[in-house]
Coordinates of C-alpha atoms in Angstrom, one line a residue:
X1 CA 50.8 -67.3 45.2
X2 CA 53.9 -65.7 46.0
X3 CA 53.5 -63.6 49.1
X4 CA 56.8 -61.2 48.1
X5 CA 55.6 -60.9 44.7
X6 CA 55.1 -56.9 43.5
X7 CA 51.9 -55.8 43.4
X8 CA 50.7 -54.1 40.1
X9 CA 47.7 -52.9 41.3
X10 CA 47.1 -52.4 44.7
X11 CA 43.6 -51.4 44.4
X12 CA 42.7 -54.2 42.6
X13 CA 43.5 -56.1 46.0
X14 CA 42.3 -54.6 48.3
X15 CA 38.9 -53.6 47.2
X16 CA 36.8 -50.5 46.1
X17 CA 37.4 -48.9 49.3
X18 CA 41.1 -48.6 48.7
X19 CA 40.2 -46.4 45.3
X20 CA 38.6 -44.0 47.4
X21 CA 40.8 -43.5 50.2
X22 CA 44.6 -43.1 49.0
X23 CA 46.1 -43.9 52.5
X24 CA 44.6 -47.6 52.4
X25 CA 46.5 -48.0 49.1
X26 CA 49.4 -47.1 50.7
X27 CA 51.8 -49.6 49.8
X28 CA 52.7 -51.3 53.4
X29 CA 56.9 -51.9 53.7
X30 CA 58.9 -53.2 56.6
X31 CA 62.4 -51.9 57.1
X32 CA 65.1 -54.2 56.4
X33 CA 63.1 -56.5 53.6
X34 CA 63.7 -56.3 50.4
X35 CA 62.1 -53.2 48.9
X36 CA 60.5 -55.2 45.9
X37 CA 56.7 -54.6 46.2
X38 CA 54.2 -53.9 48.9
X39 CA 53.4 -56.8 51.7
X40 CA 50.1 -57.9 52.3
X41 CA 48.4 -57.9 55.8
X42 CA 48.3 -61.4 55.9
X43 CA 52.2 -61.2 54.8
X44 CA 52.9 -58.7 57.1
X45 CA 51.4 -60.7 60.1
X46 CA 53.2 -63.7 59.5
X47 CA 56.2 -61.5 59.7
X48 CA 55.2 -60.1 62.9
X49 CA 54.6 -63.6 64.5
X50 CA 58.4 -65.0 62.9
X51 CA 60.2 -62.1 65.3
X52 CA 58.2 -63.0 68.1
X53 CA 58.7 -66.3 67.9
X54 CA 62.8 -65.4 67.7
X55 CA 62.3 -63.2 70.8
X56 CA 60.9 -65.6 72.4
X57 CA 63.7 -68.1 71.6
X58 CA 66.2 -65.9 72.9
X59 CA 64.7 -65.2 75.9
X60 CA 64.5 -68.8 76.6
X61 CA 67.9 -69.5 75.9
X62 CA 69.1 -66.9 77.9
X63 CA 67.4 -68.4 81.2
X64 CA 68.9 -71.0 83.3
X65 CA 67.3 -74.6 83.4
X66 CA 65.3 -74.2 86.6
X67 CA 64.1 -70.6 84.8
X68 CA 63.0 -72.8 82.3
X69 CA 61.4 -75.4 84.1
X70 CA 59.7 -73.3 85.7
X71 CA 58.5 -71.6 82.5
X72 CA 57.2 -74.3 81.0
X73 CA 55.1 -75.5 83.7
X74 CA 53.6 -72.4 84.2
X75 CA 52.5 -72.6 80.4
X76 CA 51.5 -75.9 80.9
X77 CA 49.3 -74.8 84.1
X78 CA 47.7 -72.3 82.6
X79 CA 46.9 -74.5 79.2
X80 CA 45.8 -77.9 81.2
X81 CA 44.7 -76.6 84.6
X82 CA 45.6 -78.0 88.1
X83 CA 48.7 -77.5 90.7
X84 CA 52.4 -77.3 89.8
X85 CA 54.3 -79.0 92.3
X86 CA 57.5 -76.7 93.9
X87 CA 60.6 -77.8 93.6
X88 CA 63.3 -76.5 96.2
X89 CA 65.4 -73.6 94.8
X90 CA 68.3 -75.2 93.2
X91 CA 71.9 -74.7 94.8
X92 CA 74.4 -73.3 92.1
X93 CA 78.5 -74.0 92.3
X94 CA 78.7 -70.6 94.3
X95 CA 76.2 -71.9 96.8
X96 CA 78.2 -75.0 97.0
X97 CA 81.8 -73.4 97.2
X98 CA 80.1 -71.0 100.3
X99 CA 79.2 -74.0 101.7
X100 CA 82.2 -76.3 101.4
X101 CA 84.8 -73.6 101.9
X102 CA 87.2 -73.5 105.0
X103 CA 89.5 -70.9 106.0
X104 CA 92.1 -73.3 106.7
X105 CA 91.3 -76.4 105.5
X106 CA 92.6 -79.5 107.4
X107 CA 92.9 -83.4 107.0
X108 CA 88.9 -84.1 108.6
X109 CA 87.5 -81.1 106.0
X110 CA 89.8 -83.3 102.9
X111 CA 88.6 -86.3 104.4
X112 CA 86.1 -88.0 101.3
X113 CA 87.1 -86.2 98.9
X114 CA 87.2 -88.9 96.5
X115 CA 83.6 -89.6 97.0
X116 CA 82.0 -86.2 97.1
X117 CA 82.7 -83.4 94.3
X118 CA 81.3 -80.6 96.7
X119 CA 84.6 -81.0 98.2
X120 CA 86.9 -81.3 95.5
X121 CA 85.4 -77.6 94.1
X122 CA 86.2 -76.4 97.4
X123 CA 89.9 -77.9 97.8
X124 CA 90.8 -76.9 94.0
X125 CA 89.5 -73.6 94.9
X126 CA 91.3 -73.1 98.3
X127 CA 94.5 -74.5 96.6
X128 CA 94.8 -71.4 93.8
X129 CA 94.4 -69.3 96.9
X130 CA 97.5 -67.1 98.2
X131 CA 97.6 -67.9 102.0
X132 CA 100.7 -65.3 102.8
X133 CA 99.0 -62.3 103.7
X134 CA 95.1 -61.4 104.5
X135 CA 92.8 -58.8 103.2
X136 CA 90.5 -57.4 105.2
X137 CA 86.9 -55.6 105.2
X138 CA 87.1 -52.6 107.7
X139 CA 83.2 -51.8 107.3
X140 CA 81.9 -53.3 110.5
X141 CA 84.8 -52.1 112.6
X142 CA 83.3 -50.2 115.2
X143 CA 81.3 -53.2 116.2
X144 CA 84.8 -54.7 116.8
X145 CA 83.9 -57.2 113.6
X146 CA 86.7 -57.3 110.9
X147 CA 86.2 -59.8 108.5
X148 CA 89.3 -61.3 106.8
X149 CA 90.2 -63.5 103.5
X150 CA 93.1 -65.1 101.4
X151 CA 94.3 -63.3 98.6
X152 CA 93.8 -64.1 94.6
X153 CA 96.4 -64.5 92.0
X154 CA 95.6 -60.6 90.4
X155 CA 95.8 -59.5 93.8
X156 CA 99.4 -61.1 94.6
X157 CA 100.3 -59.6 91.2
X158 CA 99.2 -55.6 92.0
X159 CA 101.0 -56.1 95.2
X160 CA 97.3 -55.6 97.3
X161 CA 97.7 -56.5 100.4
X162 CA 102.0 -56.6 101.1
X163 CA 102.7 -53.5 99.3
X164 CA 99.5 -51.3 99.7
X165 CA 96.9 -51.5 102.4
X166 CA 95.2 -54.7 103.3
X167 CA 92.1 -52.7 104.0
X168 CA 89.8 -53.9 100.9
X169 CA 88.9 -49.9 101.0
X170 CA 91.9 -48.1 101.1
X171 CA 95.3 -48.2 98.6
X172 CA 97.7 -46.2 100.8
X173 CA 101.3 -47.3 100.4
X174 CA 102.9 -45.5 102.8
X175 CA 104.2 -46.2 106.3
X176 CA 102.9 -49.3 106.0
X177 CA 102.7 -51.9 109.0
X178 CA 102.7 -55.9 109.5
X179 CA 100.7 -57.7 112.0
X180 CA 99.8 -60.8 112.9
X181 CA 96.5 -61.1 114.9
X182 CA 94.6 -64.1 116.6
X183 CA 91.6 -64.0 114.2
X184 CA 88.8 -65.7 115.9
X185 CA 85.5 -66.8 113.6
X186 CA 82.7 -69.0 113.5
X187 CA 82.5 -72.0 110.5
X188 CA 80.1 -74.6 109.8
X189 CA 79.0 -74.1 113.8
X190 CA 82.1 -74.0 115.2
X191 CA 84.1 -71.4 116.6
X192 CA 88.4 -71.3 115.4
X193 CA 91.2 -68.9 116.2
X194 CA 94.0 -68.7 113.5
X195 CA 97.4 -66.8 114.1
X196 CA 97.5 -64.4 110.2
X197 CA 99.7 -61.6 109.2
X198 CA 98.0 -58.6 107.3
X199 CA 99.7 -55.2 106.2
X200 CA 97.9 -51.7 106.9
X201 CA 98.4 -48.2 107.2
X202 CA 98.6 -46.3 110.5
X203 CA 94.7 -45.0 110.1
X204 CA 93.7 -48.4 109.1
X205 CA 96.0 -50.1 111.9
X206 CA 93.2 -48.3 114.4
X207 CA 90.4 -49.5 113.0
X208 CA 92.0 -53.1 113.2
X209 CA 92.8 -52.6 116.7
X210 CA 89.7 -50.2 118.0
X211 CA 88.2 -52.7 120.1
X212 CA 91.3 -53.4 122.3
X213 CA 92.0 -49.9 122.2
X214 CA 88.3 -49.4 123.3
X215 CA 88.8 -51.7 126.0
X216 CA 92.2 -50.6 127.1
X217 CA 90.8 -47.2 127.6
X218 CA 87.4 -48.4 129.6
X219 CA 89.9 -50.1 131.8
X220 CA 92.0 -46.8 132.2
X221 CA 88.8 -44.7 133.1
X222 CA 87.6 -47.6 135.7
X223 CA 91.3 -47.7 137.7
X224 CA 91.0 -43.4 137.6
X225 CA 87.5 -44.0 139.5
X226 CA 88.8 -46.6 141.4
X227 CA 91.8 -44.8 142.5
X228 CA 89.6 -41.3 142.8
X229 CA 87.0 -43.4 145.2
X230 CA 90.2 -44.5 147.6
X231 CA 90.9 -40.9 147.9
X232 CA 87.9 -39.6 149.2
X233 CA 87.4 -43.0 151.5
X234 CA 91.1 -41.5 153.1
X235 CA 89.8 -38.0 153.4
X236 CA 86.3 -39.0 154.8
X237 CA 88.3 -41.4 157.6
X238 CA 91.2 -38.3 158.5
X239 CA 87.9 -36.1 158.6
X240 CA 86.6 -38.4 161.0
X241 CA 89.7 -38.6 163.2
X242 CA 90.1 -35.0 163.1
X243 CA 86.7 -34.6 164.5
X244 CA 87.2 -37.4 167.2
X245 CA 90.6 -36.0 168.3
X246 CA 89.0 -32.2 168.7
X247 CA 86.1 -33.3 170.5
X248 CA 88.2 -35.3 173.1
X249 CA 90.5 -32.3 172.9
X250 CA 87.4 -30.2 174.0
X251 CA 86.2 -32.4 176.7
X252 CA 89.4 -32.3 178.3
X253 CA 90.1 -28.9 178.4
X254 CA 86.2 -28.9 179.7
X255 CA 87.2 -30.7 182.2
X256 CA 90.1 -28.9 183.5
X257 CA 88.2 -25.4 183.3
X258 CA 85.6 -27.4 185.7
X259 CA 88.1 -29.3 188.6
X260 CA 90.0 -25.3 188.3
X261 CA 86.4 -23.3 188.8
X262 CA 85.7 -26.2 191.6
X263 CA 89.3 -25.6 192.9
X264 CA 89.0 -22.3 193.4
X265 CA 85.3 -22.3 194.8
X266 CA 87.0 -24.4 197.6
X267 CA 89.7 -21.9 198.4
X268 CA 87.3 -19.0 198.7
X269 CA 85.3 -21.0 201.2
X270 CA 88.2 -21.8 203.3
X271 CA 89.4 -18.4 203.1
X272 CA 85.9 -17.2 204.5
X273 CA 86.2 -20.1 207.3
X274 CA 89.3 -18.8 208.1
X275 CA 88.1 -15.2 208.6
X276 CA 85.2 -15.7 210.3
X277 CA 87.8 -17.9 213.0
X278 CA 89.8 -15.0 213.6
X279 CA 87.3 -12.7 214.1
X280 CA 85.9 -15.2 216.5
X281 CA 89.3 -14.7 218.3
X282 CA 89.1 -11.2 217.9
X283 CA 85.7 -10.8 220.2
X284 CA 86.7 -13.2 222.7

């Protein structure tokens, strides 16, 4: 029997019951079939179960294959039983490419290339790279970490990075400056200085060079102290002299107040010897 077939008499199918309430004998529709008769439950259910199953579908062909992998045995775990064995994440070409990539590459990171396509990603992906001028990330500044990369091919085509800011952050174009700083970094464990050139604006220009200006200006308050503590080391030693030279000073004029006083006792007494001879005289 023809499930889309039209119904002539609803009641007739579904039973006495439907006679007796109208809103079973409702006809039952679902929008966007054709509107030719009134679907069955049973029809209606099998409907129900075909978009399901195309959900379903979809959303398994929009996962990845380990997504899928892993979907299937967690079906098949919770049909059969037992322990699904777990299988290390799988690396993706990004993964790769942050693993194989070099700043600067040289002839030792090239070296095999033939033999491993881990490498060949990363030196077709470092050769469409635009090794002129750098772009920087400014976020981390204060911790005197600036973080630096190549530019693109739409970037060398907007001018970003030689005739706007470097600064990944900022689009100034005005008084714009040129460096080139020692950038030092750590790769694959080891640690690399490389001599690049970047172009910045003069607020941007401080934030590349905060920590030497930082340190330039920890160095000027430590010569200010230095020179402040020689200062007061010369006044505490002519503050010391001063003080030895007045109480020498002192002593001596002590001194000479004491032979004068003992001087002068000396010449009263012979001044009394002397008078008490010529009265001696006197009597006789």
């Amino acid at each position: 029997m023809d499930p889309f077939a039209p119904v002539l008499d609803p009641d007739a199918r579904r039973g006495p019951a439907a006679s007796r309430d109208p809103t079973l004998a409702a006809p039952r529709t679902v929008p966007g079939l054709p509107s030719h008769g009134a679907l069955t439950d049973k029809t209606f259910q099998s409907f129900e179960d075909r978009e399901r199953r195309k959900e379903n579908a979809q959303r398994i062909q929009a996962m990845t294959a380990y997504e899928r992998h892993q979907h299937f045995m967690s079906i098949h775990k919770s049909v059969y039983g037992g322990s699904v064995a777990q299988l290390p994440e799988p690396k993706t070409d990004l993964d790769i490419l942050k693993q194989e990539y070099r700043f600067i590459r040289t002839a030792e990171d090239d070296a095999g290339a033939d033999a491993s396509w881990e490498k060949q990603m990363a030196q077709k992906y470092y050769n469409q790279l635009f090794r002129e001028y750098c772009l920087g990330d400014f976020s981390r500044y204060k911790e005197g970490k600036v973080g630096l990369r190549w530019r693109t091919k739409e970037e060398v085509v907007s001018g970003k990075g030689q005739f706007s800011c470097g600064n990944l952050r900022c689009e100034n174009k005005d008084s714009l400056q040129n460096f080139e700083v020692n950038f030092g970094y750590v790769e694959a464990g080891q640690k690399k200085n490389a001599l690049v050139k970047i172009t910045v604006c003069p607020k941007c220009a401080k934030k590349l060079h905060y920590r030497q200006r930082k340190e330039s200006r920890r160095q000027a308050r430590e010569e200010q102290r230095r020179a402040k503590e020689k200062k007061r080391e010369k006044r505490k030693k002519r503050s010391r002299s001063y003080s030895s030279s007045s109480s020498s000073d002192s002593e001596s004029s002590s001194d000479s107040v004491s032979s004068a006083s003992s001087s002068s006792e000396k010449a009263k007494r012979k001044a009394k010897h002397k008078s008490k001879k010529v009265k001696t005289k006197d009597d006789s």
